[in-house]
């Protein structure tokens, strides 16, 4: 997961993102990055990939307003790791462009669903290949 990491713009989730009215929709990336806490990747790797997404997605018409991640390993005790809703609540507070009245979360893991429901987001399973 470094600056040269490839982004698959044919990914079904990106296709789904493109289906929304881009004038009324903004996206915020929330992710658990346990590879940092387990020593597989660095904080800089994740930051660089998120920056790359922030540069490349708008070229395809997707407005990414920000990102936040939990760097902790699953066994660490923290307040941010999903399924806790902390990162979702922070995203709503920091970014007025997110639709706080009806936020939707897409994810592919049970912890994503738990976080979404705890934060009172509408939950949608992310499409997969």
PDB file of C-alpha atoms in Angstrom:
ATOM      1  CA  UNK A   1       0.000   0.000   0.000  1.00  0.00           C
ATOM      2  CA  UNK A   2       2.313   2.717  -1.206  1.00  0.00           C
ATOM      3  CA  UNK A   3       2.226   5.678  -3.577  1.00  0.00           C
ATOM      4  CA  UNK A   4       2.576   3.324  -6.537  1.00  0.00           C
ATOM      5  CA  UNK A   5      -0.379   1.163  -5.424  1.00  0.00           C
ATOM      6  CA  UNK A   6      -2.807   0.675  -8.276  1.00  0.00           C
ATOM      7  CA  UNK A   7      -6.400   1.809  -7.918  1.00  0.00           C
ATOM      8  CA  UNK A   8      -8.914  -0.380  -9.731  1.00  0.00           C
ATOM      9  CA  UNK A   9     -11.329   2.110 -11.263  1.00  0.00           C
ATOM     10  CA  UNK A  10     -13.429  -0.794 -12.546  1.00  0.00           C
ATOM     11  CA  UNK A  11     -14.126  -1.841  -8.973  1.00  0.00           C
ATOM     12  CA  UNK A  12     -17.891  -2.284  -8.444  1.00  0.00           C
ATOM     13  CA  UNK A  13     -17.867   0.143  -5.509  1.00  0.00           C
ATOM     14  CA  UNK A  14     -16.406   2.930  -7.662  1.00  0.00           C
ATOM     15  CA  UNK A  15     -19.016   2.156 -10.320  1.00  0.00           C
ATOM     16  CA  UNK A  16     -21.682   2.419  -7.610  1.00  0.00           C
ATOM     17  CA  UNK A  17     -20.239   5.761  -6.453  1.00  0.00           C
ATOM     18  CA  UNK A  18     -20.487   7.084 -10.002  1.00  0.00           C
ATOM     19  CA  UNK A  19     -24.195   6.238 -10.093  1.00  0.00           C
ATOM     20  CA  UNK A  20     -25.021   8.924  -7.513  1.00  0.00           C
ATOM     21  CA  UNK A  21     -25.867  12.512  -8.443  1.00  0.00           C
ATOM     22  CA  UNK A  22     -22.401  13.987  -7.994  1.00  0.00           C
ATOM     23  CA  UNK A  23     -23.762  17.518  -7.483  1.00  0.00           C
ATOM     24  CA  UNK A  24     -25.523  16.328  -4.323  1.00  0.00           C
ATOM     25  CA  UNK A  25     -23.174  13.606  -3.113  1.00  0.00           C
ATOM     26  CA  UNK A  26     -19.839  13.602  -1.386  1.00  0.00           C
ATOM     27  CA  UNK A  27     -17.856  10.676  -0.064  1.00  0.00           C
ATOM     28  CA  UNK A  28     -15.631  10.228   2.949  1.00  0.00           C
ATOM     29  CA  UNK A  29     -13.307   7.240   3.325  1.00  0.00           C
ATOM     30  CA  UNK A  30     -13.328   5.513   6.738  1.00  0.00           C
ATOM     31  CA  UNK A  31     -11.113   2.467   7.155  1.00  0.00           C
ATOM     32  CA  UNK A  32      -9.485   0.155   9.652  1.00  0.00           C
ATOM     33  CA  UNK A  33      -5.804  -0.195   8.732  1.00  0.00           C
ATOM     34  CA  UNK A  34      -4.618  -2.875  11.133  1.00  0.00           C
ATOM     35  CA  UNK A  35      -1.587  -3.485   8.921  1.00  0.00           C
ATOM     36  CA  UNK A  36      -0.072  -0.403  10.550  1.00  0.00           C
ATOM     37  CA  UNK A  37      -0.482  -1.751  14.079  1.00  0.00           C
ATOM     38  CA  UNK A  38       0.820  -5.141  12.979  1.00  0.00           C
ATOM     39  CA  UNK A  39       3.872  -3.616  11.248  1.00  0.00           C
ATOM     40  CA  UNK A  40       3.017  -4.579   7.648  1.00  0.00           C
ATOM     41  CA  UNK A  41       2.523  -1.026   6.364  1.00  0.00           C
ATOM     42  CA  UNK A  42       3.249   2.473   7.635  1.00  0.00           C
ATOM     43  CA  UNK A  43       1.022   5.436   8.402  1.00  0.00           C
ATOM     44  CA  UNK A  44       2.741   7.165   5.474  1.00  0.00           C
ATOM     45  CA  UNK A  45       1.694   4.331   3.135  1.00  0.00           C
ATOM     46  CA  UNK A  46      -1.960   4.820   4.049  1.00  0.00           C
ATOM     47  CA  UNK A  47      -1.738   8.609   3.857  1.00  0.00           C
ATOM     48  CA  UNK A  48      -0.106   8.383   0.423  1.00  0.00           C
ATOM     49  CA  UNK A  49      -2.788   6.037  -0.896  1.00  0.00           C
ATOM     50  CA  UNK A  50      -5.553   8.272   0.479  1.00  0.00           C
ATOM     51  CA  UNK A  51      -3.910  11.289  -1.174  1.00  0.00           C
ATOM     52  CA  UNK A  52      -3.766   9.371  -4.444  1.00  0.00           C
ATOM     53  CA  UNK A  53      -7.477   8.574  -4.151  1.00  0.00           C
ATOM     54  CA  UNK A  54      -8.192  12.249  -3.392  1.00  0.00           C
ATOM     55  CA  UNK A  55      -6.388  13.227  -6.604  1.00  0.00           C
ATOM     56  CA  UNK A  56      -7.684  10.484  -8.896  1.00  0.00           C
ATOM     57  CA  UNK A  57     -11.347  10.079  -7.936  1.00  0.00           C
ATOM     58  CA  UNK A  58     -12.315  13.676  -8.832  1.00  0.00           C
ATOM     59  CA  UNK A  59     -10.880  13.099 -12.313  1.00  0.00           C
ATOM     60  CA  UNK A  60     -13.623  10.491 -12.658  1.00  0.00           C
ATOM     61  CA  UNK A  61     -16.322  12.697 -11.194  1.00  0.00           C
ATOM     62  CA  UNK A  62     -16.282  11.432  -7.608  1.00  0.00           C
ATOM     63  CA  UNK A  63     -15.965  14.004  -4.837  1.00  0.00           C
ATOM     64  CA  UNK A  64     -13.945  12.564  -1.953  1.00  0.00           C
ATOM     65  CA  UNK A  65     -14.106  15.092   0.874  1.00  0.00           C
ATOM     66  CA  UNK A  66     -11.688  13.364   3.196  1.00  0.00           C
ATOM     67  CA  UNK A  67     -10.503  10.231   4.877  1.00  0.00           C
ATOM     68  CA  UNK A  68      -9.845   8.887   8.331  1.00  0.00           C
ATOM     69  CA  UNK A  69      -8.368   5.597   9.438  1.00  0.00           C
ATOM     70  CA  UNK A  70      -7.713   3.557  12.550  1.00  0.00           C
ATOM     71  CA  UNK A  71      -4.069   2.411  12.664  1.00  0.00           C
ATOM     72  CA  UNK A  72      -4.542  -0.043  15.527  1.00  0.00           C
ATOM     73  CA  UNK A  73      -4.239  -3.822  15.396  1.00  0.00           C
ATOM     74  CA  UNK A  74      -7.426  -5.723  16.262  1.00  0.00           C
ATOM     75  CA  UNK A  75      -6.074  -6.774  19.679  1.00  0.00           C
ATOM     76  CA  UNK A  76      -5.234  -3.198  20.704  1.00  0.00           C
ATOM     77  CA  UNK A  77      -7.727  -1.298  22.799  1.00  0.00           C
ATOM     78  CA  UNK A  78      -8.737   1.919  21.042  1.00  0.00           C
ATOM     79  CA  UNK A  79     -11.769   4.152  20.621  1.00  0.00           C
ATOM     80  CA  UNK A  80     -11.607   4.402  16.839  1.00  0.00           C
ATOM     81  CA  UNK A  81     -11.565   0.918  15.344  1.00  0.00           C
ATOM     82  CA  UNK A  82     -14.775  -0.151  13.650  1.00  0.00           C
ATOM     83  CA  UNK A  83     -17.232  -1.490  14.736  1.00  0.00           C
ATOM     84  CA  UNK A  84     -17.100   1.486  17.096  1.00  0.00           C
ATOM     85  CA  UNK A  85     -18.876   4.436  15.406  1.00  0.00           C
ATOM     86  CA  UNK A  86     -16.215   6.983  16.418  1.00  0.00           C
ATOM     87  CA  UNK A  87     -14.685   7.563  12.966  1.00  0.00           C
ATOM     88  CA  UNK A  88     -18.110   7.927  11.344  1.00  0.00           C
ATOM     89  CA  UNK A  89     -19.165  10.493  13.932  1.00  0.00           C
ATOM     90  CA  UNK A  90     -15.912  12.406  13.435  1.00  0.00           C
ATOM     91  CA  UNK A  91     -16.437  12.419   9.668  1.00  0.00           C
ATOM     92  CA  UNK A  92     -19.891  13.951  10.077  1.00  0.00           C
ATOM     93  CA  UNK A  93     -18.633  16.626  12.467  1.00  0.00           C
ATOM     94  CA  UNK A  94     -15.645  17.605  10.333  1.00  0.00           C
ATOM     95  CA  UNK A  95     -17.252  17.691   6.908  1.00  0.00           C
ATOM     96  CA  UNK A  96     -20.390  19.736   6.459  1.00  0.00           C
ATOM     97  CA  UNK A  97     -20.642  18.541   2.859  1.00  0.00           C
ATOM     98  CA  UNK A  98     -21.636  15.092   4.088  1.00  0.00           C
ATOM     99  CA  UNK A  99     -25.376  14.672   4.267  1.00  0.00           C
ATOM    100  CA  UNK A 100     -25.820  14.423   8.023  1.00  0.00           C
ATOM    101  CA  UNK A 101     -29.582  13.968   7.728  1.00  0.00           C
ATOM    102  CA  UNK A 102     -29.310  10.718   5.772  1.00  0.00           C
ATOM    103  CA  UNK A 103     -25.733   9.398   5.695  1.00  0.00           C
ATOM    104  CA  UNK A 104     -25.118   6.084   3.980  1.00  0.00           C
ATOM    105  CA  UNK A 105     -22.221   3.759   4.659  1.00  0.00           C
ATOM    106  CA  UNK A 106     -20.974   1.157   2.227  1.00  0.00           C
ATOM    107  CA  UNK A 107     -18.767  -1.584   3.561  1.00  0.00           C
ATOM    108  CA  UNK A 108     -17.836  -5.194   3.089  1.00  0.00           C
ATOM    109  CA  UNK A 109     -17.368  -6.405   6.645  1.00  0.00           C
ATOM    110  CA  UNK A 110     -19.629  -7.104   9.589  1.00  0.00           C
ATOM    111  CA  UNK A 111     -17.705  -4.478  11.601  1.00  0.00           C
ATOM    112  CA  UNK A 112     -18.664  -1.887   8.958  1.00  0.00           C
ATOM    113  CA  UNK A 113     -22.331  -2.757   9.346  1.00  0.00           C
ATOM    114  CA  UNK A 114     -22.119  -2.596  13.148  1.00  0.00           C
ATOM    115  CA  UNK A 115     -20.407   0.822  12.989  1.00  0.00           C
ATOM    116  CA  UNK A 116     -22.992   2.151  10.522  1.00  0.00           C
ATOM    117  CA  UNK A 117     -25.938   1.047  12.608  1.00  0.00           C
ATOM    118  CA  UNK A 118     -24.358   2.375  15.832  1.00  0.00           C
ATOM    119  CA  UNK A 119     -23.804   5.774  14.198  1.00  0.00           C
ATOM    120  CA  UNK A 120     -27.357   5.769  12.772  1.00  0.00           C
ATOM    121  CA  UNK A 121     -26.165   5.535   9.171  1.00  0.00           C
ATOM    122  CA  UNK A 122     -28.065   3.648   6.519  1.00  0.00           C
ATOM    123  CA  UNK A 123     -26.075   0.491   5.808  1.00  0.00           C
ATOM    124  CA  UNK A 124     -25.355  -0.848   2.314  1.00  0.00           C
ATOM    125  CA  UNK A 125     -23.168  -3.836   1.502  1.00  0.00           C
ATOM    126  CA  UNK A 126     -20.441  -2.758  -0.902  1.00  0.00           C
ATOM    127  CA  UNK A 127     -20.680  -4.479  -4.275  1.00  0.00           C
ATOM    128  CA  UNK A 128     -17.853  -6.915  -4.911  1.00  0.00           C
ATOM    129  CA  UNK A 129     -16.445  -8.619  -7.981  1.00  0.00           C
TER     130      UNK A 129
END
